C-alpha positions as a printed Julia matrix, in Angstrom:
167×3 Matrix{Float64}:
 -0.09    0.01    0.02
  2.94    2.36    1.01
  4.75    1.71   -2.07
  1.64    2.45   -4.29
  1.36    6.22   -2.61
  5.05    6.53   -3.06
  5.04    5.41   -6.47
  1.57    5.86   -8.08
  0.47    4.4   -11.15
  1.17    6.38  -14.46
 -0.99    9.23  -15.53
 -3.5     8.84  -18.32
 -1.42   11.31  -20.23
  1.78    9.37  -19.65
  0.15    6.3   -20.98
 -1.72    7.93  -23.89
  2.02    9.16  -25.09
  3.7     5.73  -24.15
  4.42    3.27  -26.86
  2.56   -0.13  -26.58
  3.38   -3.67  -26.49
  1.23   -6.26  -28.05
  1.83  -10.09  -27.6
  4.02   -9.24  -24.77
  5.7   -11.47  -21.96
  7.99  -11.17  -19.0
 11.52  -12.65  -19.38
 14.42  -12.86  -17.31
 17.37  -10.6   -17.31
 20.44  -11.86  -15.67
 20.14  -13.52  -12.45
 17.25  -11.46  -10.68
 16.08   -8.83  -13.1
 13.33   -8.91  -15.78
 12.35   -7.0   -18.92
  9.51   -7.58  -21.5
  9.61   -8.74  -24.94
  6.78   -8.13  -27.4
  5.64   -6.35  -30.71
  6.06   -2.51  -30.26
  4.0     0.18  -31.68
  4.33    4.1   -31.44
  7.81    3.93  -29.88
  9.74    7.28  -30.68
 12.88    5.3   -31.86
 11.7     2.07  -33.03
  9.71    0.87  -36.24
  6.01   -0.26  -35.57
  5.73   -3.97  -35.58
  9.25   -4.78  -34.47
  9.91   -7.55  -31.71
 11.74   -5.77  -29.04
 13.32   -6.35  -25.73
 12.66   -3.57  -23.12
 15.25   -2.23  -20.79
 15.0    -3.28  -17.16
 11.44   -3.64  -15.93
 10.98   -1.35  -12.82
  7.4    -2.19  -11.98
  4.17   -3.01  -13.8
  0.36   -3.09  -13.13
 -0.45   -6.0   -11.01
 -3.93   -6.79  -12.2
 -5.03   -9.96  -13.84
 -4.85   -8.23  -17.16
 -1.97   -5.69  -16.66
 -2.42   -2.33  -18.46
  1.18   -0.67  -18.31
  4.68   -1.33  -17.26
  7.57    0.82  -16.54
 11.06   -0.01  -17.84
 14.22    2.02  -17.02
 13.58    4.06  -20.27
  9.76    4.01  -20.88
  6.21    3.47  -19.75
  4.61    0.86  -22.01
  0.95    0.42  -22.6
  0.3    -3.32  -22.6
 -2.1    -4.4   -25.21
 -2.27   -8.51  -25.04
  0.03  -11.14  -23.72
  1.77  -13.52  -25.85
 -0.16  -16.71  -26.42
  0.93  -20.1   -24.96
  2.24  -21.51  -28.28
  4.21  -18.4   -29.24
  5.65  -18.13  -25.61
  6.77  -21.79  -25.73
  8.54  -21.03  -28.88
 10.29  -17.92  -27.17
 11.35  -20.4   -24.3
 12.96  -22.7   -26.81
 14.67  -19.64  -28.76
 16.26  -18.44  -25.31
 17.02  -22.05  -23.99
 18.77  -23.05  -27.36
 20.33  -19.47  -28.24
 18.54  -19.25  -31.56
 19.07  -16.24  -33.31
 15.78  -14.6   -34.44
 16.32  -14.03  -38.2
 14.8   -11.79  -40.64
 12.94  -13.61  -43.33
 14.38  -13.53  -47.07
 16.4   -16.63  -47.6
 15.18  -17.97  -50.98
 14.87  -21.52  -49.66
 12.73  -20.82  -46.77
  9.39  -20.44  -48.89
 10.41  -24.03  -50.46
 11.11  -25.23  -46.99
  7.83  -24.05  -45.62
  5.85  -25.5   -48.68
  7.72  -28.84  -47.92
  6.4   -28.62  -44.35
  2.96  -27.38  -44.96
  2.07  -27.93  -48.6
  2.29  -26.02  -51.79
 -0.34  -23.32  -50.89
  1.69  -21.75  -48.16
  2.4   -18.2   -48.94
  3.73  -16.53  -45.78
  7.28  -16.8   -44.45
  8.02  -14.02  -41.86
 10.28  -13.73  -38.95
  8.67  -16.32  -36.89
  8.54  -18.8   -39.53
 12.21  -18.48  -40.29
 13.23  -18.77  -36.89
 11.0   -21.96  -36.65
 12.68  -23.38  -39.72
 16.23  -22.46  -38.29
 15.27  -24.64  -35.03
 13.98  -27.43  -37.04
 17.35  -27.41  -38.89
 19.23  -27.39  -35.86
 17.08  -30.26  -34.46
 15.5   -28.32  -31.64
 12.05  -29.43  -32.79
 10.82  -32.16  -35.07
  8.96  -31.89  -38.05
  5.76  -32.64  -36.36
  6.32  -30.21  -33.43
  7.24  -27.42  -36.05
  4.04  -28.24  -38.04
  1.76  -28.11  -34.68
  3.69  -24.88  -33.27
  3.02  -23.1   -36.53
 -0.71  -23.74  -37.05
 -1.24  -23.23  -33.3
  0.78  -19.89  -33.66
 -1.06  -18.72  -36.55
 -4.39  -19.36  -34.78
 -3.29  -17.36  -31.78
 -2.3   -14.35  -33.57
 -4.79  -14.47  -36.1
 -2.77  -14.95  -39.35
 -3.7   -17.21  -42.34
 -0.77  -19.27  -43.39
 -1.97  -19.45  -46.96
 -2.33  -15.68  -47.47
  0.34  -13.53  -48.11
  1.95  -10.69  -45.59
  4.3    -7.79  -45.18
  7.2   -10.19  -44.07
  6.92  -12.67  -46.95
  9.77  -13.98  -48.85
């Protein structure tokens, strides 16, 4: 209670001017600290739609559905948590030190079509990283297939439609 008096929640104006994080989650940072990762929008220095890691997490709304977080550098308006499938993939990425890569390698679209069939049209950052994990044998073909279809459902993507990150 006293901490709330000493450190009140951000004002409406502070949150209205804050960048937002969509598909966010809390991740460990060092031994004791934490930060957020998610898709940023309206950040003064970063492109909209970019997956970021924030600076050190200072505090956040403790509601069941948190609305804001404060890091060392910014307040963030929290839009929606990362779904369980996407969160599991990020756990694997962090555990196995997989570099999250940009799409664009010519073989990715062929590999995705081999995995999901000839109608597949989308190969974005998530898909490219999933292919790297498959190549490193972190996931099996069946796991990659299940992860990808669950991910598409969680984030509302049609894997058979094109998108801005397509190869």
